[in-house]
mmCIF file of N, CA and C in Angstrom:
data_model
loop_
_atom_site.group_PDB
_atom_site.id
_atom_site.type_symbol
_atom_site.label_atom_id
_atom_site.label_comp_id
_atom_site.label_asym_id
_atom_site.label_seq_id
_atom_site.Cartn_x
_atom_site.Cartn_y
_atom_site.Cartn_z
ATOM 1 N N MET A 220 0.410 -15.724 -11.489
ATOM 2 C CA MET A 220 1.150 -14.949 -10.208
ATOM 3 C C MET A 220 1.895 -15.941 -9.342
ATOM 4 N N GLU A 221 2.754 -15.642 -8.915
ATOM 5 C CA GLU A 221 3.835 -16.498 -8.734
ATOM 6 C C GLU A 221 4.287 -17.179 -7.325
ATOM 7 N N PRO A 222 3.969 -18.158 -6.541
ATOM 8 C CA PRO A 222 4.704 -18.202 -5.011
ATOM 9 C C PRO A 222 5.220 -17.605 -4.456
ATOM 10 N N PRO A 223 5.339 -16.826 -3.123
ATOM 11 C CA PRO A 223 6.764 -16.070 -2.565
ATOM 12 C C PRO A 223 8.135 -17.112 -2.851
ATOM 13 N N VAL A 224 9.051 -15.803 -2.826
ATOM 14 C CA VAL A 224 9.815 -16.610 -3.133
ATOM 15 C C VAL A 224 11.443 -16.443 -1.826
ATOM 16 N N ASP A 225 10.716 -15.043 -1.053
ATOM 17 C CA ASP A 225 11.058 -14.606 -0.549
ATOM 18 C C ASP A 225 11.170 -15.174 0.653
ATOM 19 N N GLY A 226 10.741 -16.129 1.152
ATOM 20 C CA GLY A 226 10.268 -16.900 2.593
ATOM 21 C C GLY A 226 9.059 -16.289 3.236
ATOM 22 N N ALA A 227 8.448 -15.188 2.379
ATOM 23 C CA ALA A 227 7.896 -14.014 3.230
ATOM 24 C C ALA A 227 6.159 -15.046 3.202
ATOM 25 N N ALA A 228 6.089 -16.367 4.025
ATOM 26 C CA ALA A 228 4.561 -16.898 4.019
ATOM 27 C C ALA A 228 3.688 -16.350 4.398
ATOM 28 N N ASN A 229 3.937 -15.275 5.286
ATOM 29 C CA ASN A 229 3.053 -14.938 5.502
ATOM 30 C C ASN A 229 2.063 -13.210 5.087
ATOM 31 N N ARG A 230 2.817 -13.431 3.921
ATOM 32 C CA ARG A 230 2.141 -12.198 3.157
ATOM 33 C C ARG A 230 1.562 -13.148 2.001
ATOM 34 N N TRP A 231 -0.039 -12.190 1.845
ATOM 35 C CA TRP A 231 -0.576 -12.940 0.880
ATOM 36 C C TRP A 231 -1.195 -11.845 -0.005
ATOM 37 N N PRO A 232 -1.600 -12.646 -1.705
ATOM 38 C CA PRO A 232 -1.629 -11.764 -2.905
ATOM 39 C C PRO A 232 -2.560 -11.075 -2.218
ATOM 40 N N GLY A 233 -1.981 -9.732 -3.089
ATOM 41 C CA GLY A 233 -2.793 -8.304 -2.316
ATOM 42 C C GLY A 233 -1.814 -7.397 -2.968
ATOM 43 N N PRO A 234 -2.172 -6.343 -2.727
ATOM 44 C CA PRO A 234 -1.211 -4.951 -3.018
ATOM 45 C C PRO A 234 0.330 -5.147 -3.009
ATOM 46 N N SER A 235 0.574 -4.030 -3.687
ATOM 47 C CA SER A 235 2.249 -4.557 -3.079
ATOM 48 C C SER A 235 3.119 -3.411 -2.994
ATOM 49 N N LEU A 236 4.570 -3.499 -2.714
ATOM 50 C CA LEU A 236 4.764 -1.990 -2.009
ATOM 51 C C LEU A 236 4.647 -1.526 -3.195
ATOM 52 N N TYR A 237 4.537 -1.080 -4.200
ATOM 53 C CA TYR A 237 4.382 -0.421 -5.749
ATOM 54 C C TYR A 237 3.418 -0.026 -5.593
ATOM 55 N N THR A 238 2.145 -0.627 -4.860
ATOM 56 C CA THR A 238 0.467 -0.186 -5.766
ATOM 57 C C THR A 238 0.730 1.030 -4.259
ATOM 58 N N LEU A 239 1.581 0.932 -3.510
ATOM 59 C CA LEU A 239 1.040 1.527 -1.982
ATOM 60 C C LEU A 239 2.361 2.753 -2.779
ATOM 61 N N LEU A 240 3.059 2.186 -3.078
ATOM 62 C CA LEU A 240 4.152 3.932 -3.446
ATOM 63 C C LEU A 240 3.751 4.951 -4.477
ATOM 64 N N ALA A 241 3.262 3.927 -5.309
ATOM 65 C CA ALA A 241 2.729 4.639 -6.673
ATOM 66 C C ALA A 241 1.335 5.622 -5.486
ATOM 67 N N TRP A 242 0.445 5.350 -4.963
ATOM 68 C CA TRP A 242 -0.450 6.424 -4.416
ATOM 69 C C TRP A 242 0.378 7.318 -3.808
ATOM 70 N N VAL A 243 1.600 7.047 -3.026
ATOM 71 C CA VAL A 243 1.922 7.939 -2.568
ATOM 72 C C VAL A 243 2.722 8.786 -3.227
ATOM 73 N N GLU A 244 3.701 8.648 -3.987
ATOM 74 C CA GLU A 244 3.913 9.609 -5.385
ATOM 75 C C GLU A 244 2.608 10.415 -5.971
ATOM 76 N N VAL A 245 1.599 9.985 -5.755
ATOM 77 C CA VAL A 245 1.121 11.036 -6.824
ATOM 78 C C VAL A 245 0.207 11.972 -5.343
ATOM 79 N N GLU A 246 -0.075 11.433 -4.122
ATOM 80 C CA GLU A 246 -0.391 12.525 -3.260
ATOM 81 C C GLU A 246 0.204 13.412 -3.331
ATOM 82 N N LEU A 247 1.902 12.820 -2.961
ATOM 83 C CA LEU A 247 2.986 13.841 -2.843
ATOM 84 C C LEU A 247 2.757 15.265 -3.676
ATOM 85 N N LEU A 248 2.836 14.153 -5.578
ATOM 86 C CA LEU A 248 2.993 15.336 -5.957
ATOM 87 C C LEU A 248 1.437 16.691 -6.123
ATOM 88 N N LEU A 249 0.817 16.308 -5.854
ATOM 89 C CA LEU A 249 -0.434 16.708 -5.282
ATOM 90 C C LEU A 249 -0.347 17.779 -4.553
ATOM 91 N N GLU A 250 0.346 17.691 -3.148
ATOM 92 C CA GLU A 250 0.711 18.104 -1.884
ATOM 93 C C GLU A 250 1.240 19.508 -2.173
ATOM 94 N N SER A 251 2.344 19.088 -3.404
ATOM 95 C CA SER A 251 3.457 19.973 -4.268
ATOM 96 C C SER A 251 3.177 20.929 -4.981
ATOM 97 N N GLY A 252 1.573 20.896 -5.031
ATOM 98 C CA GLY A 252 1.221 21.640 -6.017
ATOM 99 C C GLY A 252 1.112 21.566 -7.572
ATOM 100 N N ALA A 253 1.595 20.387 -7.820
ATOM 101 C CA ALA A 253 1.984 20.290 -9.014
ATOM 102 C C ALA A 253 0.504 19.629 -9.675
ATOM 103 N N GLN A 254 0.451 19.917 -11.455
ATOM 104 C CA GLN A 254 -0.899 19.474 -11.937
ATOM 105 C C GLN A 254 -0.807 17.969 -12.536
ATOM 106 N N VAL A 255 -1.658 16.651 -12.003
ATOM 107 C CA VAL A 255 -1.490 15.785 -12.146
ATOM 108 C C VAL A 255 -2.969 14.631 -12.556
ATOM 109 N N ASP A 256 -3.449 16.298 -13.391
ATOM 110 C CA ASP A 256 -4.202 15.562 -14.317
ATOM 111 C C ASP A 256 -5.280 13.801 -13.617
ATOM 112 N N ALA A 257 -5.671 13.147 -14.424
ATOM 113 C CA ALA A 257 -6.418 12.302 -14.688
ATOM 114 C C ALA A 257 -5.547 10.989 -13.844
ATOM 115 N N ALA A 258 -4.394 11.737 -13.916
ATOM 116 C CA ALA A 258 -3.552 10.107 -13.410
ATOM 117 C C ALA A 258 -3.511 10.357 -11.564
ATOM 118 N N HIS A 259 -4.301 11.256 -10.913
ATOM 119 C CA HIS A 259 -4.683 10.907 -9.344
ATOM 120 C C HIS A 259 -5.740 10.099 -9.815
ATOM 121 N N ALA A 260 -6.671 10.249 -9.843
ATOM 122 C CA ALA A 260 -8.106 9.453 -10.154
ATOM 123 C C ALA A 260 -7.811 7.578 -10.501
ATOM 124 N N VAL A 261 -6.542 7.479 -11.034
ATOM 125 C CA VAL A 261 -6.231 6.370 -12.057
ATOM 126 C C VAL A 261 -5.759 5.473 -11.083
ATOM 127 N N VAL A 262 -4.677 6.589 -9.912
ATOM 128 C CA VAL A 262 -4.187 5.746 -9.117
ATOM 129 C C VAL A 262 -5.049 5.287 -7.848
ATOM 130 N N THR A 263 -5.899 6.457 -7.530
ATOM 131 C CA THR A 263 -6.856 6.146 -6.592
ATOM 132 C C THR A 263 -7.543 4.976 -6.221
ATOM 133 N N ASP A 264 -8.200 5.925 -7.795
ATOM 134 C CA ASP A 264 -9.418 4.371 -7.758
ATOM 135 C C ASP A 264 -8.623 3.013 -7.569
ATOM 136 N N GLY A 265 -7.620 2.857 -8.689
ATOM 137 C CA GLY A 265 -6.511 1.488 -8.279
ATOM 138 C C GLY A 265 -6.353 1.149 -6.781
ATOM 139 N N ALA A 266 -5.973 1.922 -6.391
ATOM 140 C CA ALA A 266 -6.010 1.842 -4.776
ATOM 141 C C ALA A 266 -7.238 1.223 -3.964
ATOM 142 N N GLU A 267 -8.084 2.174 -3.973
ATOM 143 C CA GLU A 267 -9.327 1.827 -3.801
ATOM 144 C C GLU A 267 -9.932 0.361 -4.128
ATOM 145 N N SER A 268 -9.952 -0.224 -5.169
ATOM 146 C CA SER A 268 -9.916 -1.273 -5.687
ATOM 147 C C SER A 268 -9.185 -2.609 -5.017
ATOM 148 N N ALA A 269 -7.572 -1.621 -4.603
ATOM 149 C CA ALA A 269 -6.955 -3.143 -4.087
ATOM 150 C C ALA A 269 -7.087 -3.434 -3.157
ATOM 151 N N PHE A 270 -6.535 -2.038 -2.198
ATOM 152 C CA PHE A 270 -6.830 -2.438 -0.666
ATOM 153 C C PHE A 270 -8.569 -2.734 0.167
ATOM 154 N N GLY A 271 -9.460 -1.823 -0.584
ATOM 155 C CA GLY A 271 -10.914 -1.757 -0.489
ATOM 156 C C GLY A 271 -11.236 -0.391 0.297
ATOM 157 N N PRO A 272 -12.613 -0.190 -0.037
ATOM 158 C CA PRO A 272 -13.030 0.989 1.161
ATOM 159 C C PRO A 272 -12.396 1.071 2.365
ATOM 160 N N GLY A 273 -12.351 2.284 2.417
ATOM 161 C CA GLY A 273 -11.621 2.428 3.922
ATOM 162 C C GLY A 273 -10.003 2.360 4.205
ATOM 163 N N TRP A 274 -9.766 2.014 3.389
ATOM 164 C CA TRP A 274 -8.246 1.543 3.098
ATOM 165 C C TRP A 274 -7.250 2.714 3.994
ATOM 166 N N VAL A 275 -7.842 3.821 3.172
ATOM 167 C CA VAL A 275 -7.034 5.071 3.794
ATOM 168 C C VAL A 275 -6.914 5.563 5.328
ATOM 169 N N GLN A 276 -8.192 5.168 5.835
ATOM 170 C CA GLN A 276 -8.045 5.620 7.260
ATOM 171 C C GLN A 276 -7.357 3.999 7.867
ATOM 172 N N ALA A 277 -7.016 3.193 7.412
ATOM 173 C CA ALA A 277 -6.126 2.040 8.158
ATOM 174 C C ALA A 277 -5.175 1.715 7.356
ATOM 175 N N LEU A 278 -4.117 2.810 6.533
ATOM 176 C CA LEU A 278 -2.986 3.755 6.310
ATOM 177 C C LEU A 278 -2.973 4.542 7.356
ATOM 178 N N ALA A 279 -3.555 5.259 8.211
ATOM 179 C CA ALA A 279 -3.462 6.127 9.183
ATOM 180 C C ALA A 279 -2.466 4.919 10.511
ATOM 181 N N THR A 280 -4.141 4.599 10.380
ATOM 182 C CA THR A 280 -3.748 3.562 11.800
ATOM 183 C C THR A 280 -2.260 2.946 11.550
ATOM 184 N N ALA A 281 -2.170 2.415 10.578
ATOM 185 C CA ALA A 281 -0.695 1.420 10.268
ATOM 186 C C ALA A 281 0.420 2.164 10.265
ATOM 187 N N ALA A 282 0.357 3.461 9.845
ATOM 188 C CA ALA A 282 1.793 3.983 9.974
ATOM 189 C C ALA A 282 1.560 4.715 11.113
ATOM 190 N N ALA A 283 1.200 5.252 12.072
ATOM 191 C CA ALA A 283 1.165 5.649 13.286
ATOM 192 C C ALA A 283 1.889 5.050 13.501
ATOM 193 N N ALA A 284 1.619 3.368 14.030
ATOM 194 C CA ALA A 284 2.454 2.334 14.717
ATOM 195 C C ALA A 284 3.352 1.810 14.300
ATOM 196 N N GLU A 285 3.830 2.361 13.154
ATOM 197 C CA GLU A 285 5.416 2.160 12.773
ATOM 198 C C GLU A 285 5.871 3.314 12.643
ATOM 199 N N GLY A 286 5.932 4.019 13.569
ATOM 200 C CA GLY A 286 6.297 6.075 13.937
ATOM 201 C C GLY A 286 6.066 6.636 12.832
ATOM 202 N N VAL A 287 5.262 6.634 12.154
ATOM 203 C CA VAL A 287 5.492 7.783 10.897
ATOM 204 C C VAL A 287 4.815 8.863 11.425
ATOM 205 N N PRO A 288 5.641 9.910 11.521
ATOM 206 C CA PRO A 288 4.910 11.194 12.124
ATOM 207 C C PRO A 288 3.610 11.483 11.088
ATOM 208 N N THR A 289 2.598 12.211 12.129
ATOM 209 C CA THR A 289 1.572 13.348 11.424
ATOM 210 C C THR A 289 1.579 14.681 11.058
ATOM 211 N N ASP A 290 0.600 15.010 10.125
ATOM 212 C CA ASP A 290 0.241 16.446 9.806
ATOM 213 C C ASP A 290 -1.873 16.125 10.562
ATOM 214 N N ASP A 291 -1.971 16.544 11.159
ATOM 215 C CA ASP A 291 -3.392 16.607 11.349
ATOM 216 C C ASP A 291 -3.778 14.911 11.399
ATOM 217 N N GLY A 292 -2.966 14.406 12.028
ATOM 218 C CA GLY A 292 -3.440 13.004 11.814
ATOM 219 C C GLY A 292 -3.260 11.998 10.499
ATOM 220 N N PHE A 293 -2.622 13.492 9.209
ATOM 221 C CA PHE A 293 -2.509 12.180 8.358
ATOM 222 C C PHE A 293 -0.810 11.923 8.436
ATOM 223 N N PRO A 294 -0.646 10.490 7.693
ATOM 224 C CA PRO A 294 0.567 9.947 8.315
ATOM 225 C C PRO A 294 1.722 11.521 7.283
ATOM 226 N N GLN A 295 2.408 11.387 7.212
ATOM 227 C CA GLN A 295 3.707 12.231 6.369
ATOM 228 C C GLN A 295 4.138 11.126 5.375
ATOM 229 N N LEU A 296 3.148 10.854 4.216
ATOM 230 C CA LEU A 296 3.726 10.381 3.259
ATOM 231 C C LEU A 296 4.967 10.304 2.639
ATOM 232 N N ALA A 297 6.087 11.197 2.688
ATOM 233 C CA ALA A 297 7.346 11.189 2.650
ATOM 234 C C ALA A 297 8.138 10.399 2.983
ATOM 235 N N GLU A 298 7.418 10.518 4.812
ATOM 236 C CA GLU A 298 8.087 9.113 5.307
ATOM 237 C C GLU A 298 8.179 7.773 4.949
ATOM 238 N N LEU A 299 7.298 7.350 4.166
ATOM 239 C CA LEU A 299 6.889 6.187 3.463
ATOM 240 C C LEU A 299 8.205 6.124 2.352
ATOM 241 N N ARG A 300 7.850 7.164 1.256
ATOM 242 C CA ARG A 300 8.720 6.555 0.175
ATOM 243 C C ARG A 300 10.107 7.229 0.761
ATOM 244 N N ALA A 301 11.129 7.595 1.569
ATOM 245 C CA ALA A 301 12.405 7.665 2.218
ATOM 246 C C ALA A 301 12.117 6.307 2.578
ATOM 247 N N ASP A 302 11.594 5.495 3.572
ATOM 248 C CA ASP A 302 12.272 4.331 4.088
ATOM 249 C C ASP A 302 10.810 3.120 3.716
ATOM 250 N N GLU A 303 11.566 2.572 2.238
ATOM 251 C CA GLU A 303 11.065 1.488 2.157
ATOM 252 C C GLU A 303 11.015 -0.105 3.451
ATOM 253 N N ASP A 304 11.941 -0.294 3.970
ATOM 254 C CA ASP A 304 12.057 -0.740 5.171
ATOM 255 C C ASP A 304 10.023 -0.517 5.889
ATOM 256 N N ARG A 305 10.348 0.674 5.879
ATOM 257 C CA ARG A 305 8.536 1.209 6.985
ATOM 258 C C ARG A 305 7.658 0.900 6.025
ATOM 259 N N ALA A 306 8.162 1.215 4.470
ATOM 260 C CA ALA A 306 6.892 0.833 4.143
ATOM 261 C C ALA A 306 5.698 -0.167 3.687
ATOM 262 N N GLN A 307 7.056 -1.326 3.903
ATOM 263 C CA GLN A 307 6.162 -2.612 3.961
ATOM 264 C C GLN A 307 6.045 -2.767 5.153
ATOM 265 N N ARG A 308 6.585 -2.275 6.060
ATOM 266 C CA ARG A 308 5.676 -2.702 7.465
ATOM 267 C C ARG A 308 4.462 -2.304 7.645
ATOM 268 N N VAL A 309 4.025 -1.140 7.181
ATOM 269 C CA VAL A 309 2.947 -0.560 6.530
ATOM 270 C C VAL A 309 1.759 -1.045 5.861
ATOM 271 N N LEU A 310 2.717 -1.411 5.114
ATOM 272 C CA LEU A 310 1.626 -2.581 3.843
ATOM 273 C C LEU A 310 1.443 -3.752 4.604
ATOM 274 N N ASP A 311 2.652 -4.522 5.467
ATOM 275 C CA ASP A 311 2.126 -5.962 6.089
ATOM 276 C C ASP A 311 0.584 -5.513 6.828
ATOM 277 N N ARG A 312 0.786 -4.284 7.525
ATOM 278 C CA ARG A 312 -0.534 -3.357 8.730
ATOM 279 C C ARG A 312 -1.328 -4.100 7.864
ATOM 280 N N LEU A 313 -1.702 -3.191 6.480
ATOM 281 C CA LEU A 313 -2.991 -3.147 5.685
ATOM 282 C C LEU A 313 -3.320 -4.077 5.691
ATOM 283 N N HIS A 314 -2.045 -5.331 4.581
ATOM 284 C CA HIS A 314 -2.548 -6.377 4.616
ATOM 285 C C HIS A 314 -3.228 -7.061 5.574
ATOM 286 N N ALA A 315 -2.560 -6.954 7.276
ATOM 287 C CA ALA A 315 -3.191 -7.747 7.984
ATOM 288 C C ALA A 315 -4.989 -6.866 8.490
ATOM 289 N N TRP A 316 -5.143 -5.578 7.898
ATOM 290 C CA TRP A 316 -6.778 -4.954 8.137
ATOM 291 C C TRP A 316 -7.082 -5.506 6.945
ATOM 292 N N MET A 317 -6.861 -5.914 6.156
ATOM 293 C CA MET A 317 -7.558 -6.583 4.940
ATOM 294 C C MET A 317 -8.099 -8.066 5.680
ATOM 295 N N ARG A 318 -7.372 -8.584 5.851
ATOM 296 C CA ARG A 318 -7.796 -9.807 5.998
ATOM 297 C C ARG A 318 -9.091 -9.457 7.425
ATOM 298 N N THR A 319 -8.817 -8.391 7.826
ATOM 299 C CA THR A 319 -10.508 -8.832 8.952
ATOM 300 C C THR A 319 -11.310 -8.349 8.104
ATOM 301 N N ARG A 320 -11.550 -7.970 6.920
ATOM 302 C CA ARG A 320 -12.411 -7.532 5.777
ATOM 303 C C ARG A 320 -13.432 -8.450 5.162
ATOM 304 N N ALA A 321 -12.154 -9.256 5.188
ATOM 305 C CA ALA A 321 -12.809 -10.754 3.972
ATOM 306 C C ALA A 321 -14.257 -10.708 4.455
ATOM 307 N N GLY A 322 -14.766 -11.160 3.069
ATOM 308 C CA GLY A 322 -16.492 -10.879 3.206
ATOM 309 C C GLY A 322 -17.047 -9.276 3.477
ATOM 310 N N VAL A 323 -16.236 -8.461 3.852
ATOM 311 C CA VAL A 323 -17.450 -7.251 3.315
ATOM 312 C C VAL A 323 -17.186 -6.655 2.275
ATOM 313 N N PRO A 324 -19.044 -6.155 2.083
ATOM 314 C CA PRO A 324 -18.841 -6.062 0.590
ATOM 315 C C PRO A 324 -17.900 -4.772 0.276
ATOM 316 N N GLY A 325 -17.201 -4.918 -1.280
ATOM 317 C CA GLY A 325 -16.405 -4.087 -1.754
ATOM 318 C C GLY A 325 -15.006 -4.935 -1.492
ATOM 319 N N ALA A 326 -14.927 -5.250 -0.420
ATOM 320 C CA ALA A 326 -13.883 -5.391 0.031
ATOM 321 C C ALA A 326 -12.911 -6.545 -1.010
ATOM 322 N N PRO A 327 -11.200 -6.333 -1.046
ATOM 323 C CA PRO A 327 -10.853 -7.313 -1.898
ATOM 324 C C PRO A 327 -11.221 -9.067 -1.711
ATOM 325 N N PRO A 328 -10.633 -10.306 -2.414
ATOM 326 C CA PRO A 328 -10.669 -11.285 -2.318
ATOM 327 C C PRO A 328 -10.748 -11.612 -0.877
ATOM 328 N N ALA A 329 -10.808 -13.197 -0.090
ATOM 329 C CA ALA A 329 -9.948 -13.354 1.358
ATOM 330 C C ALA A 329 -8.730 -13.519 0.229
ATOM 331 N N PRO A 330 -7.880 -13.617 1.126
ATOM 332 C CA PRO A 330 -6.422 -14.303 1.040
ATOM 333 C C PRO A 330 -6.332 -15.034 0.977
ATOM 334 N N ARG A 331 -5.025 -15.660 0.228
ATOM 335 C CA ARG A 331 -4.457 -16.872 -0.169
ATOM 336 C C ARG A 331 -3.034 -17.240 0.087
ATOM 337 N N ASP A 332 -2.376 -17.951 0.812
ATOM 338 C CA ASP A 332 -1.289 -17.998 1.099
ATOM 339 C C ASP A 332 -0.920 -18.580 -0.221
ATOM 340 N N ASP A 333 -0.348 -19.088 -1.527
ATOM 341 C CA ASP A 333 0.033 -19.956 -2.322
ATOM 342 C C ASP A 333 0.361 -18.534 -3.330
ATOM 343 N N LEU A 334 -0.522 -17.880 -3.284
ATOM 344 C CA LEU A 334 0.330 -16.728 -4.198
ATOM 345 C C LEU A 334 -0.102 -15.449 -4.445
ATOM 346 N N ARG A 335 0.677 -14.410 -4.182
ATOM 347 C CA ARG A 335 0.943 -13.138 -4.716
ATOM 348 C C ARG A 335 0.950 -12.184 -6.121
ATOM 349 N N TRP A 336 0.689 -10.524 -5.329
ATOM 350 C CA TRP A 336 0.620 -10.274 -6.538
ATOM 351 C C TRP A 336 2.275 -9.843 -6.552
ATOM 352 N N SER A 337 2.997 -9.241 -7.168
ATOM 353 C CA SER A 337 4.426 -8.516 -7.539
ATOM 354 C C SER A 337 4.738 -7.676 -8.534
ATOM 355 N N ALA A 338 5.391 -6.797 -7.928
ATOM 356 C CA ALA A 338 6.295 -6.234 -9.267
ATOM 357 C C ALA A 338 7.887 -5.903 -8.914
ATOM 358 N N ALA A 339 8.277 -5.686 -10.153
ATOM 359 C CA ALA A 339 9.877 -5.208 -10.301
ATOM 360 C C ALA A 339 9.854 -3.968 -9.510
ATOM 361 N N ARG A 340 10.824 -3.097 -8.940
ATOM 362 C CA ARG A 340 11.018 -2.274 -8.793
ATOM 363 C C ARG A 340 11.731 -1.761 -10.045
ATOM 364 N N PRO A 341 10.922 -0.362 -10.323
ATOM 365 C CA PRO A 341 11.068 0.312 -11.403
ATOM 366 C C PRO A 341 12.676 0.572 -11.645
ATOM 367 N N GLY A 342 12.737 0.044 -13.316
ATOM 368 C CA GLY A 342 13.748 0.139 -13.322
ATOM 369 C C GLY A 342 14.637 -0.812 -13.409
ATOM 370 N N GLN A 343 14.218 -1.983 -12.938
ATOM 371 C CA GLN A 343 14.695 -3.789 -13.497
ATOM 372 C C GLN A 343 13.585 -4.290 -14.227
ATOM 373 N N ASP A 344 15.059 -5.302 -14.573
ATOM 374 C CA ASP A 344 14.306 -5.956 -15.754
ATOM 375 C C ASP A 344 12.907 -6.913 -15.454
ATOM 376 N N GLY A 345 11.720 -7.521 -15.278
ATOM 377 C CA GLY A 345 11.208 -8.445 -15.157
ATOM 378 C C GLY A 345 11.228 -9.348 -14.908
#
């Protein structure tokens, strides 16, 4: 892991934007009726491990705070896929929620300001 290079000192090591968007993509596939096989379990279990238990409700709260429309109280995930800036703000809110859970059983490790998880945009060389 490397220190932040984008000046985002307030971001801590944790799930990246692409962790969130991978989960969004699989959920949107499920909503469309596509057969997803084991990919759903792999991505959902990974997101649960990365964000911690209860993260989906925290996502709904974070998305609502960023003005993402909802269907029956659940955010319209296509809005996050369509607007990466909004998705990043939702992720920042999720990270803030995660900080409040430091030390809770099953929660990810406490934040560190000197490291972060990161990934390159698909199609970019790392």
